[in-house]
mmCIF file of C-alpha atoms in Angstrom:
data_model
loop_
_atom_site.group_PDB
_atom_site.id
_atom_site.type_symbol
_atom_site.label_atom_id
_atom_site.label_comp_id
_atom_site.label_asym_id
_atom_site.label_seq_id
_atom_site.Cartn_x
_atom_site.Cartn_y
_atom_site.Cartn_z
ATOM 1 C CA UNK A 1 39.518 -39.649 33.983
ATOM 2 C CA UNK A 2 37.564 -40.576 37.162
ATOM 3 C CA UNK A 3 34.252 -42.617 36.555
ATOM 4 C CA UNK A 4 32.135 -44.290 39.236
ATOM 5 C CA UNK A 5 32.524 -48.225 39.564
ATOM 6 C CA UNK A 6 29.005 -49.178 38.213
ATOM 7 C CA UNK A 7 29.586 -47.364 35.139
ATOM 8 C CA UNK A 8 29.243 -49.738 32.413
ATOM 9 C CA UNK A 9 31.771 -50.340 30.115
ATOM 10 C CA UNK A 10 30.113 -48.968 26.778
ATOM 11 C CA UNK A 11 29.505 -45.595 28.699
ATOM 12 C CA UNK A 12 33.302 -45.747 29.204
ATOM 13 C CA UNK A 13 34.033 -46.237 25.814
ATOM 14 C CA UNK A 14 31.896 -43.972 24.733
ATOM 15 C CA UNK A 15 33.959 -41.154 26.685
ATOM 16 C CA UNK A 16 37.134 -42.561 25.537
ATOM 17 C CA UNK A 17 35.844 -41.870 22.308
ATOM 18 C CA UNK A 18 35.558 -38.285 22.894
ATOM 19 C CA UNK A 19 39.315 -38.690 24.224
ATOM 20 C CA UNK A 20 40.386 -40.544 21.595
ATOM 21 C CA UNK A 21 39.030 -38.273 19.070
ATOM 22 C CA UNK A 22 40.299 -34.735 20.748
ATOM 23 C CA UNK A 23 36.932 -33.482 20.915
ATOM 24 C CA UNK A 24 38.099 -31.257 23.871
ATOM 25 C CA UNK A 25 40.342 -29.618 21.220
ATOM 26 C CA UNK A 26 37.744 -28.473 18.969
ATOM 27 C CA UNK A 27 35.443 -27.951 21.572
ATOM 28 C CA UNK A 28 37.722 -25.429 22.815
ATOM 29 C CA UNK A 29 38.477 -23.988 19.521
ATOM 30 C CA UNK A 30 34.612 -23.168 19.108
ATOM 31 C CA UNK A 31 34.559 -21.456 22.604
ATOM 32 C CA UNK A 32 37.823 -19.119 20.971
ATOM 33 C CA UNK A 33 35.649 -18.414 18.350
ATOM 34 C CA UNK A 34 32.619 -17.051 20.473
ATOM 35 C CA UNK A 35 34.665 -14.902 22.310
ATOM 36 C CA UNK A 36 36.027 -12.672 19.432
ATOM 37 C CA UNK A 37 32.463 -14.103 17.080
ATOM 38 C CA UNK A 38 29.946 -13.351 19.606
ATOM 39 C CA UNK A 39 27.719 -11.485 17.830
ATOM 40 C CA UNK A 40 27.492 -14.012 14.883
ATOM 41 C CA UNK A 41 24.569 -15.860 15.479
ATOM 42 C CA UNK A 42 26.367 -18.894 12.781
ATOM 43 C CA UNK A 43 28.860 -19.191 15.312
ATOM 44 C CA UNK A 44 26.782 -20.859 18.122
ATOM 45 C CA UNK A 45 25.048 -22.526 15.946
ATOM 46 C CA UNK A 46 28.163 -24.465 14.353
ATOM 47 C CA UNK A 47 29.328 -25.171 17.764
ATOM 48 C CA UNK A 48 26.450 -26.914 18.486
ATOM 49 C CA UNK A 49 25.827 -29.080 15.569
ATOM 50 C CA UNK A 50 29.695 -29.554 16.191
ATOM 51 C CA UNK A 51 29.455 -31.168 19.578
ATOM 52 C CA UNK A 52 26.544 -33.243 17.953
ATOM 53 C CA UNK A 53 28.476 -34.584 15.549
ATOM 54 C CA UNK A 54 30.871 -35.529 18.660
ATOM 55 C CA UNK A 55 28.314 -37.879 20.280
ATOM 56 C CA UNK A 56 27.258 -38.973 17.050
ATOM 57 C CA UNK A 57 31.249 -40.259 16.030
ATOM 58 C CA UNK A 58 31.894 -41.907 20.003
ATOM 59 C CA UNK A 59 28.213 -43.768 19.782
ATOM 60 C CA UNK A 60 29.410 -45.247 16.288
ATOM 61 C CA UNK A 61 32.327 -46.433 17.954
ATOM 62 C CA UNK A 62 31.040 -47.517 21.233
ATOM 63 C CA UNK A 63 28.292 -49.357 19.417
ATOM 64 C CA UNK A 64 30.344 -51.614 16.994
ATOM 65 C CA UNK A 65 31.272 -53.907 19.868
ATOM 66 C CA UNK A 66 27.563 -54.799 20.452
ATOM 67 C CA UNK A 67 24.135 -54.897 19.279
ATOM 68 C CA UNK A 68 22.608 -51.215 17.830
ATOM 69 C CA UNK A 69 19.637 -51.765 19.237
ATOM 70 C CA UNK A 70 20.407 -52.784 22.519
ATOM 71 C CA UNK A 71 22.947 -49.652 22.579
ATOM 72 C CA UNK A 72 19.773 -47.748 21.668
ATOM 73 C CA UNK A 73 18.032 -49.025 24.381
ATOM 74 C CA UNK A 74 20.433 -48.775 27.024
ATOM 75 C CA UNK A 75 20.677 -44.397 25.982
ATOM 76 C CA UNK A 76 17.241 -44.559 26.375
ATOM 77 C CA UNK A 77 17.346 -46.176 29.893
ATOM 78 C CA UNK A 78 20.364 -44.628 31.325
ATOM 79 C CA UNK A 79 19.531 -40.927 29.606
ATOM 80 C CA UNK A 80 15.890 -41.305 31.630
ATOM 81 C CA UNK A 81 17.362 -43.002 34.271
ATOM 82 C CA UNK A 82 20.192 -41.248 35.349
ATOM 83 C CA UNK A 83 20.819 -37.113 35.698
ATOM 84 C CA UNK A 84 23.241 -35.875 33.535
ATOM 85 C CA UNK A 85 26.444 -35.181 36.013
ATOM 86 C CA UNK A 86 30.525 -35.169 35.744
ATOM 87 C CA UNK A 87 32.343 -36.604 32.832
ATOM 88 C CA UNK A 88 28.789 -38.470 31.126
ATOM 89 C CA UNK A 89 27.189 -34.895 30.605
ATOM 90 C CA UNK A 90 27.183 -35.326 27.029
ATOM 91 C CA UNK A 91 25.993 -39.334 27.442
ATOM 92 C CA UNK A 92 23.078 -37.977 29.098
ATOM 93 C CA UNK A 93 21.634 -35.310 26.728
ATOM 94 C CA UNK A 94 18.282 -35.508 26.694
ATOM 95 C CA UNK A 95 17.841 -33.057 24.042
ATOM 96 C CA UNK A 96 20.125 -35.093 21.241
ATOM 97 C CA UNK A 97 18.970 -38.786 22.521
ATOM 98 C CA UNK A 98 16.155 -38.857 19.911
ATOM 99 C CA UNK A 99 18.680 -37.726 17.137
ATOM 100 C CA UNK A 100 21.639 -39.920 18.253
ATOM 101 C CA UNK A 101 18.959 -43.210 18.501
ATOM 102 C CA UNK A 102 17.936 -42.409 15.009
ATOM 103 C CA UNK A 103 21.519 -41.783 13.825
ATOM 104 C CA UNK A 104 22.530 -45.118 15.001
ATOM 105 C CA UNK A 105 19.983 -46.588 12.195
ATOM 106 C CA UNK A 106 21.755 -45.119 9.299
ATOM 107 C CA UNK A 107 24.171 -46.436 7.136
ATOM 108 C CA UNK A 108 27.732 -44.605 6.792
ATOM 109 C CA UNK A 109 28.169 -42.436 3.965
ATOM 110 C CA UNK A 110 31.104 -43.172 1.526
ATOM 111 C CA UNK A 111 34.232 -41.046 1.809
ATOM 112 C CA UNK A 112 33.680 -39.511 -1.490
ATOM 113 C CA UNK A 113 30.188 -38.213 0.463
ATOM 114 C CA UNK A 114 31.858 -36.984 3.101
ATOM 115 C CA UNK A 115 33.667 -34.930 0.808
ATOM 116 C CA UNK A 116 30.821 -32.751 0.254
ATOM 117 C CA UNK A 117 30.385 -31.634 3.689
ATOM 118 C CA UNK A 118 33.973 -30.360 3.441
ATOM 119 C CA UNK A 119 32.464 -27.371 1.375
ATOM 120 C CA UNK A 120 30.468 -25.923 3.949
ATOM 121 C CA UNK A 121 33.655 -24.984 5.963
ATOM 122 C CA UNK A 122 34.800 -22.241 3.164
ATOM 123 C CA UNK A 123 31.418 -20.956 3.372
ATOM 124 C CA UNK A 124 31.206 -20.592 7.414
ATOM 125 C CA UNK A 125 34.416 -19.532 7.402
ATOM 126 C CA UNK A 126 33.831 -16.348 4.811
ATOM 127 C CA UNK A 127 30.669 -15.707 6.499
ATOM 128 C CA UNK A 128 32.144 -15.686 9.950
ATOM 129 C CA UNK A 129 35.304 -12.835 8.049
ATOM 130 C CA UNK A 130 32.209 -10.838 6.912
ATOM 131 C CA UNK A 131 30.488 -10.529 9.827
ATOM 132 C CA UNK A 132 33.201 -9.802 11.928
ATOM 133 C CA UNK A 133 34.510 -7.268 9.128
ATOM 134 C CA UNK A 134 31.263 -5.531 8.967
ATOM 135 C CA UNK A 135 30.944 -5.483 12.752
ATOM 136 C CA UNK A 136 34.088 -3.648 12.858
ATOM 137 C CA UNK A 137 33.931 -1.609 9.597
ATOM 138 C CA UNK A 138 30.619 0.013 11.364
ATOM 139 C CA UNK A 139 32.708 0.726 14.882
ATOM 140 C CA UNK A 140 35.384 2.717 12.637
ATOM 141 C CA UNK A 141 32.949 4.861 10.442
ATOM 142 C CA UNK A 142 29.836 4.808 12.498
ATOM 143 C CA UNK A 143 30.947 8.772 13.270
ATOM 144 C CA UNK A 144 31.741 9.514 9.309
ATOM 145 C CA UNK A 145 28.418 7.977 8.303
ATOM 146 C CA UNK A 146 26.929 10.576 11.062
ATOM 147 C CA UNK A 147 28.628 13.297 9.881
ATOM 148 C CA UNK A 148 28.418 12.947 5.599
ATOM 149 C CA UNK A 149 24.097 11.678 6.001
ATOM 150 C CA UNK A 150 22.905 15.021 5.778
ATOM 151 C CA UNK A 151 25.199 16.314 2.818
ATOM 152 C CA UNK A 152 22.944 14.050 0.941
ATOM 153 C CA UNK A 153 20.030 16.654 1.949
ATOM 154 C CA UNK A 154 21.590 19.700 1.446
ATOM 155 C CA UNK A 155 21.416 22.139 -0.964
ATOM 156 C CA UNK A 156 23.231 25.325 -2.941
ATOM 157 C CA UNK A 157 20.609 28.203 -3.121
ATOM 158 C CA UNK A 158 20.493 31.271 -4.647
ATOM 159 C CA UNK A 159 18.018 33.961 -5.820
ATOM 160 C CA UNK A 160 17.004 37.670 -5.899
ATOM 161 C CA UNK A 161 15.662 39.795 -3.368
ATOM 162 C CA UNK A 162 13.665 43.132 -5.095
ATOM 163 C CA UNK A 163 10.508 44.906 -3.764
ATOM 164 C CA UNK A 164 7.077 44.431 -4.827
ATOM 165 C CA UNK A 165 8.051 46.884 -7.857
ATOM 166 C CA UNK A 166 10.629 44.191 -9.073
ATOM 167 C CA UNK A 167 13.437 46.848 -7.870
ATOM 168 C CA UNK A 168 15.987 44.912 -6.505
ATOM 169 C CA UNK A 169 17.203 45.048 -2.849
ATOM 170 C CA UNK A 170 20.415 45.431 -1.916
ATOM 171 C CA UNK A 171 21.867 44.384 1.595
ATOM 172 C CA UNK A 172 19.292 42.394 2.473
ATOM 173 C CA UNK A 173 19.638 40.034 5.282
ATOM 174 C CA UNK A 174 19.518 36.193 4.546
ATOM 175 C CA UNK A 175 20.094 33.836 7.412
ATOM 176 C CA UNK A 176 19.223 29.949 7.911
ATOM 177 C CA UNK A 177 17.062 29.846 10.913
ATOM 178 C CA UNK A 178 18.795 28.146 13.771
ATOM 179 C CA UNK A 179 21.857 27.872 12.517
ATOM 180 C CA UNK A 180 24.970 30.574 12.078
ATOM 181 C CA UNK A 181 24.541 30.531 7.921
ATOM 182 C CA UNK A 182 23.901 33.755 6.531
ATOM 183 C CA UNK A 183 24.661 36.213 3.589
ATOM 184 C CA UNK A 184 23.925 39.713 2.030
ATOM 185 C CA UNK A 185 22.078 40.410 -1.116
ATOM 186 C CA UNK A 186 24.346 42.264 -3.651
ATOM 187 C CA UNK A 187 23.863 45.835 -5.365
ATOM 188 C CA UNK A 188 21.796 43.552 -8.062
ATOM 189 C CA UNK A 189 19.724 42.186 -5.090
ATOM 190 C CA UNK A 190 21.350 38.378 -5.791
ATOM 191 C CA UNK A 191 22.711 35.980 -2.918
ATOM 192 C CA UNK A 192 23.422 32.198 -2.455
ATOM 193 C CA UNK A 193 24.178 30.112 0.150
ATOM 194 C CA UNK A 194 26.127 26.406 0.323
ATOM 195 C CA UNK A 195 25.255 23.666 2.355
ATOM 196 C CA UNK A 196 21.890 24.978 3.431
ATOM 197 C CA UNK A 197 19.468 21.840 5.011
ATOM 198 C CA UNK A 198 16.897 20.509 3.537
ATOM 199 C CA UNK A 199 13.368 21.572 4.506
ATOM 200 C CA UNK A 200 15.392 24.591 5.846
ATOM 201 C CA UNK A 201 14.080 28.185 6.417
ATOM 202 C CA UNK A 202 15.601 31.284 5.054
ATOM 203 C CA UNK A 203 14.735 34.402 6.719
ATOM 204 C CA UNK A 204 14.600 37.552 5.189
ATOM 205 C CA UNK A 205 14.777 40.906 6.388
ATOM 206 C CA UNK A 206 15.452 44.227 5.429
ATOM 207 C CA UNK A 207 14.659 47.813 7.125
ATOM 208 C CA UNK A 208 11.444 49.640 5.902
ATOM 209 C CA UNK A 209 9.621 46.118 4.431
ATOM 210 C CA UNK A 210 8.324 42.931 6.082
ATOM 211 C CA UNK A 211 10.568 40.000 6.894
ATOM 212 C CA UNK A 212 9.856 36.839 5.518
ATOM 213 C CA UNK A 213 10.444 32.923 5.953
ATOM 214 C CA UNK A 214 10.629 30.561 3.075
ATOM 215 C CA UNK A 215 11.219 27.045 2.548
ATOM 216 C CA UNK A 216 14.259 25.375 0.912
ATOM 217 C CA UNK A 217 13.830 22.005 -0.423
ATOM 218 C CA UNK A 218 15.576 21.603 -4.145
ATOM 219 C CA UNK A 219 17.927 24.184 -5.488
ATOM 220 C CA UNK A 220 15.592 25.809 -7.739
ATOM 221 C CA UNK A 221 16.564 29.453 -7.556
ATOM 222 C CA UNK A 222 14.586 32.014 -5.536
ATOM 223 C CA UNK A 223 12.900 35.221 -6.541
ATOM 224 C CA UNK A 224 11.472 36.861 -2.971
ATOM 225 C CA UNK A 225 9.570 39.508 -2.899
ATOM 226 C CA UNK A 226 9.843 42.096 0.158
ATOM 227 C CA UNK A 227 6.929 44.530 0.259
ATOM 228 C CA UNK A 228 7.495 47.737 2.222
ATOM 229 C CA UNK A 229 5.657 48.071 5.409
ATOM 230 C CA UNK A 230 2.151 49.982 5.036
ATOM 231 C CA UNK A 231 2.523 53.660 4.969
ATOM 232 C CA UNK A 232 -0.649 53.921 7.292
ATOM 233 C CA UNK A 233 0.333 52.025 10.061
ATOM 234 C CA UNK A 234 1.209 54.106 13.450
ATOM 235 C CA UNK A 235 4.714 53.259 14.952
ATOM 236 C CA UNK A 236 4.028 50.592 17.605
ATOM 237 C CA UNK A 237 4.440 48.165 13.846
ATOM 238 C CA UNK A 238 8.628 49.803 14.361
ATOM 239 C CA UNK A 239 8.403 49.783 17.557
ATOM 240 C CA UNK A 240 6.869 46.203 17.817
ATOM 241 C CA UNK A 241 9.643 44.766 15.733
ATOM 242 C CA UNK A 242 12.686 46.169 17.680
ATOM 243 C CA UNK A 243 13.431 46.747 21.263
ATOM 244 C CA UNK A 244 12.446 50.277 21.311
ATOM 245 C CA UNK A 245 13.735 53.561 21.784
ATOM 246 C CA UNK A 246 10.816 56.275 22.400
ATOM 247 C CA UNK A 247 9.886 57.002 26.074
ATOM 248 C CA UNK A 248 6.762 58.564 27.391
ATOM 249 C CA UNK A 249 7.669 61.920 29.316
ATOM 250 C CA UNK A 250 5.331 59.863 31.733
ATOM 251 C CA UNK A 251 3.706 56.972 32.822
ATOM 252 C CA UNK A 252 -0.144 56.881 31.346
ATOM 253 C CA UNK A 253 -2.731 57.870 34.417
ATOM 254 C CA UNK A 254 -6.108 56.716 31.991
ATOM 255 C CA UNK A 255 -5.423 53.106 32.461
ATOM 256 C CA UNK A 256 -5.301 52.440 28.558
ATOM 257 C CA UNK A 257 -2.070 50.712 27.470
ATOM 258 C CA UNK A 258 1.159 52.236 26.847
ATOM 259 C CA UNK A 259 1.911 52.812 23.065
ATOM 260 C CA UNK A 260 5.337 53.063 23.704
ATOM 261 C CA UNK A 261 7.388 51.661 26.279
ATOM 262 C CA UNK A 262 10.955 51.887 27.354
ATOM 263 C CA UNK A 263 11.157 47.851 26.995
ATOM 264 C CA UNK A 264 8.681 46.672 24.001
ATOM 265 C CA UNK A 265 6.305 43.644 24.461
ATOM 266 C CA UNK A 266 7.684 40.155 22.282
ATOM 267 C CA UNK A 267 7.106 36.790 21.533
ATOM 268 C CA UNK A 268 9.092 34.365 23.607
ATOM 269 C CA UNK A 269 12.528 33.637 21.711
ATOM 270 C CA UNK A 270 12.358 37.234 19.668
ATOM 271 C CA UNK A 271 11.313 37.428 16.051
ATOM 272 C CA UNK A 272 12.889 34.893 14.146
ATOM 273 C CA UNK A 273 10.597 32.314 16.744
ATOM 274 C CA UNK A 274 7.399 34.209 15.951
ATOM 275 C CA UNK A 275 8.295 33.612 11.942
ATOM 276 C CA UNK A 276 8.808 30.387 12.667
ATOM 277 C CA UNK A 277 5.643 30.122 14.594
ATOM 278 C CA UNK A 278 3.669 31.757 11.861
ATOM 279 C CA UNK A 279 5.440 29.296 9.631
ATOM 280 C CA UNK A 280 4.685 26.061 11.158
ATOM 281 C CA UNK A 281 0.979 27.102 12.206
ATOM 282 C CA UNK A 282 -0.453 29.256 9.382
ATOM 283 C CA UNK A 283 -2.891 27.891 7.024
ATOM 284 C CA UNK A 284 -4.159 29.087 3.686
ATOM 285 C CA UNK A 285 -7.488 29.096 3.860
ATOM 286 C CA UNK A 286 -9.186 26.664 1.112
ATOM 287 C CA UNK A 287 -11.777 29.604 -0.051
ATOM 288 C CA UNK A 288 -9.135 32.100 -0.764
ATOM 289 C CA UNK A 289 -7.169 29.392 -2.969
ATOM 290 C CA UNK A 290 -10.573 28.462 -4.943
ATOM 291 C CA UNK A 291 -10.941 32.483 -5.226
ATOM 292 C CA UNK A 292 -7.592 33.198 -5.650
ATOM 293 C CA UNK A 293 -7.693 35.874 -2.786
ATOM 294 C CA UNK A 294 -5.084 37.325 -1.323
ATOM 295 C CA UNK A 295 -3.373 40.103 0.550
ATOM 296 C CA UNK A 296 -2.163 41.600 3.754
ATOM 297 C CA UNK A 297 -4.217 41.119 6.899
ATOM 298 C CA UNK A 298 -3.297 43.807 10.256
ATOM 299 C CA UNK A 299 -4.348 42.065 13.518
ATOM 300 C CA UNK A 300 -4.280 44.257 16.323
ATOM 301 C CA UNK A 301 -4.003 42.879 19.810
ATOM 302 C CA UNK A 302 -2.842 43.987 23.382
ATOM 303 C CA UNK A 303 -0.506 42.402 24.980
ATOM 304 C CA UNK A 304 -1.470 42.452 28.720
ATOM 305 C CA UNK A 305 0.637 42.515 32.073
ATOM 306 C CA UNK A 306 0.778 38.864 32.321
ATOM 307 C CA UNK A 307 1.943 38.342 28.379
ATOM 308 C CA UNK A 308 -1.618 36.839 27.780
ATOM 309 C CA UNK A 309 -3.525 38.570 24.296
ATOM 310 C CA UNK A 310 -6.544 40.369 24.521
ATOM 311 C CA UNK A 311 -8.878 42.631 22.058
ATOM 312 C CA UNK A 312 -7.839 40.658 19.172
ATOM 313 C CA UNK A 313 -8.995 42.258 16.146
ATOM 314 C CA UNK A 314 -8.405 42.905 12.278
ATOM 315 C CA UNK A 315 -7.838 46.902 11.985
ATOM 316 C CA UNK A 316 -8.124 46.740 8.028
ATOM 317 C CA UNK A 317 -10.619 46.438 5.552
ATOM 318 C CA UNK A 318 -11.667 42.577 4.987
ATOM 319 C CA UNK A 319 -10.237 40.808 1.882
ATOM 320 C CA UNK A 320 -12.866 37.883 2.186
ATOM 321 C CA UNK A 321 -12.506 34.246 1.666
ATOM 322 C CA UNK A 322 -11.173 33.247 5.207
ATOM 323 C CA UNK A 323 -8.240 35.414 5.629
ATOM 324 C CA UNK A 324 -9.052 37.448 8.679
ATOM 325 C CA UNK A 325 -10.827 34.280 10.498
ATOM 326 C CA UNK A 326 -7.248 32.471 9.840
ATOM 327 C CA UNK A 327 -5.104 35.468 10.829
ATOM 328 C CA UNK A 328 -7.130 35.798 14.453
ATOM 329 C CA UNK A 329 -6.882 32.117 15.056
ATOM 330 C CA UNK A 330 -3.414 32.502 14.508
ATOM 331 C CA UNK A 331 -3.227 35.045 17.014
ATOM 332 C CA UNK A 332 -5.017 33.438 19.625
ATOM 333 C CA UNK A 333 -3.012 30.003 19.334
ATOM 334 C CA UNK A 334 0.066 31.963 20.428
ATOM 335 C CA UNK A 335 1.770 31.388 23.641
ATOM 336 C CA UNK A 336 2.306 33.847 26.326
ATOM 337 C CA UNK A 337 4.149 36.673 25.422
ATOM 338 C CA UNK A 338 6.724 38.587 27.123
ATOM 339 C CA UNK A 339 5.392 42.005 28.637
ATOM 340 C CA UNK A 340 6.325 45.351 28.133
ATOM 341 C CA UNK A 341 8.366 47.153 30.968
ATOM 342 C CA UNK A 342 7.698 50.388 31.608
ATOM 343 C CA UNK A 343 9.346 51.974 35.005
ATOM 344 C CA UNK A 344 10.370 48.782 35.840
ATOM 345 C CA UNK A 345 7.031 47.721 35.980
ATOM 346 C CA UNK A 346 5.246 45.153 33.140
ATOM 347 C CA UNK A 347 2.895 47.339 31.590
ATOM 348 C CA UNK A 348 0.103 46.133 28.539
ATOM 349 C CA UNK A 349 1.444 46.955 25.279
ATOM 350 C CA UNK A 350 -0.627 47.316 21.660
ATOM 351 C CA UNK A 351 1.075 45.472 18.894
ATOM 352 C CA UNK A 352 -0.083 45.564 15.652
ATOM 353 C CA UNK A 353 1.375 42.491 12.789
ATOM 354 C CA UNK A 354 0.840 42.301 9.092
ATOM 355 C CA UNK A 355 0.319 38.868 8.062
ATOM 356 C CA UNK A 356 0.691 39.004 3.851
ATOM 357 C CA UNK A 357 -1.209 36.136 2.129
ATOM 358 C CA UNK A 358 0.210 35.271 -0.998
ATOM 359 C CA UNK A 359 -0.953 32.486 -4.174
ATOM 360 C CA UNK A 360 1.572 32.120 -7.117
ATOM 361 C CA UNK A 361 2.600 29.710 -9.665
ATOM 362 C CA UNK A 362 -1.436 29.533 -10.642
ATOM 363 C CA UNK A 363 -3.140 28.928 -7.134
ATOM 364 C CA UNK A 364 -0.178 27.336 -5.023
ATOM 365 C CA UNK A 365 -0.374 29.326 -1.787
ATOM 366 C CA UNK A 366 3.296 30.790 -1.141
ATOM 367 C CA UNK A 367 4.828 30.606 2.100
ATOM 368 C CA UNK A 368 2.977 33.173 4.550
ATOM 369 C CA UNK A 369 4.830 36.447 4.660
#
């Protein structure tokens, strides 16, 4: 150890207390234990009441050979006096000289005190195992605890499909929207599905009736009701729902839209995204539930060359209390759809869609068929 020659010779002993005592040792035991412990906050702060208790053990020694107050004076001059540099860092603290002064003052407990310090180092020692077994418990199953969360919000459903007779429907298409989950109804018009999400939506379809969404969110079994599309409406409803497959012998010369087209006008991800749309944007008006009104509402529209909706209009007799207002707002919240080809050439297209309102269980408005 190298110290200048004006040191004085308390300082000195003071460091050869830290010798003396192997402070280095634990000192470097502590830094071990931030390096695999670093994100235990205990950690740093045992290390530094640790190298506290250090200074605390060399200025009991260094001070037995003289006065405690003048040793508390001479911290206090040398500590403001001098910057804190090579082997006196620790001497120099400014941060612990307040501390170590008043440490000086006190008596020394008994060793049947001391003792009962002893039991904190079981304590830091399990806390330190259980943070650093928690730290790496959560590395190993971080991707289970990904993977099992949404079992816990899944559900087994199963129901009935029939028509709005109470005949039951058989081969009907069920599918969870967005995903690859789907089934057939049986010759009794029954189904289930596993696993299916919670807050999910089942689609149901079926040729001849009106596809509808529905919400899953408990396991309550499902009786859905597919109502046959209306006998009066003209074949751009088919057509409107599938790709089509009549041709005009030729293009129209009167400028009114095509009625049918070699490639048919549709919403912007096909129609399991308009269900959803109608899904997530419908509302039941609050009239109709206090009237208990409901039914099936046909909105007309044209879709025009540049998928934008024009002439947007009911094309059935009203049913009151809202519906129609709700329907056409619908309508016109829509996004651009895609146009009609004709020729090669985007041509405007009329579409007509049913929108069936529907209250059960005494007033509760149904999901929007």
């Amino acid at each position: 150890m190298f110290a200048p020659d004006n040191t004085p010779d308390v300082i000195l002993q003071h460091e050869l207390n830290h010798i003396r005592s192997r402070h280095t040792i634990d000192s470097l035991i502590l830094e071990v234990m931030k390096i695999f412990c670093w994100f235990n906050p205990a950690v740093y702060l045992y290390a530094k009441a640790v190298k506290t208790l250090h200074e605390y053990m060399a200025d009991a020694r260094a001070s037995a050979t003289i006065e405690k107050e003048a040793y508390a004076k001479m911290l206090a001059y040398y500590v403001f006096r001098v910057p804190g540099i090579g082997f006196t860092d620790h001497f120099y603290n400014h941060s612990q000289l307040q501390k170590r002064i008043i440490m000086l003052q006190k008596q020394n407990s008994s060793r049947n005190a001391g003792w009962k310090y002893l039991l904190i180092a079981p304590l830091l020692a399990a806390l330190t195992v259980i943070s650093l077994s928690s730290f790496t418990l959560k590395n190993k199953v971080s991707g289970i605890i990904i993977s099992l969360s949404p079992t816990a919000q899944q559900f087994n459903v199963k129901g009935v499909v029939t028509d709005q007779y109470g005949k039951p429907i058989s081969k009907a298409t069920i599918i969870v929207y967005g995903t690859q989950m789907g089934t057939l109804t049986n010759n009794n018009g029954h189904f289930s599905l596993k696993n299916v999400p919670n807050n999910g939506i089942l689609v149901i379809s079926m040729v001849g009736y009106t596809t509808i969404s529905v919400n899953v969110n408990s396991e309550k079994a499902l009786h859905l009701t597919l109502y046959s599309s209306p006998a009066h409406l003209s074949p751009v409803v088919v057509v409107g729902y599938s790709t089509g497959t009549l041709k005009p012998s030729s293009k129209a010369s009167n400028g009114k839209p095509f009625v049918f087209v070699e490639q048919m006008a549709s919403f912007p991800g096909g129609k399991e995204a308009l269900l959803k749309f109608l899904h997530d944007n419908i509302r039941y008006p609050q009239e109709a539930r206090k009237e208990f009104i409901q039914g099936t509402v046909i909105v007309g529209f044209t879709v025009d060359q540049d998928g934008s909706l024009s002439e947007i209009r009911t094309i059935n007799d009203s049913l009151g209390g809202g519906l129609e207002q709700e329907a056409i707002r619908l309508i016109k919240a829509m996004p651009k759809w895609i146009p009609g080809i004709q020729n090669g050439e985007k041509e405007a297209v009329p579409y007509t869609l049913p929108i069936r309102f529907i209250l059960q269980d005494g007033g509760s408005p149904q999901d929007v068929q």
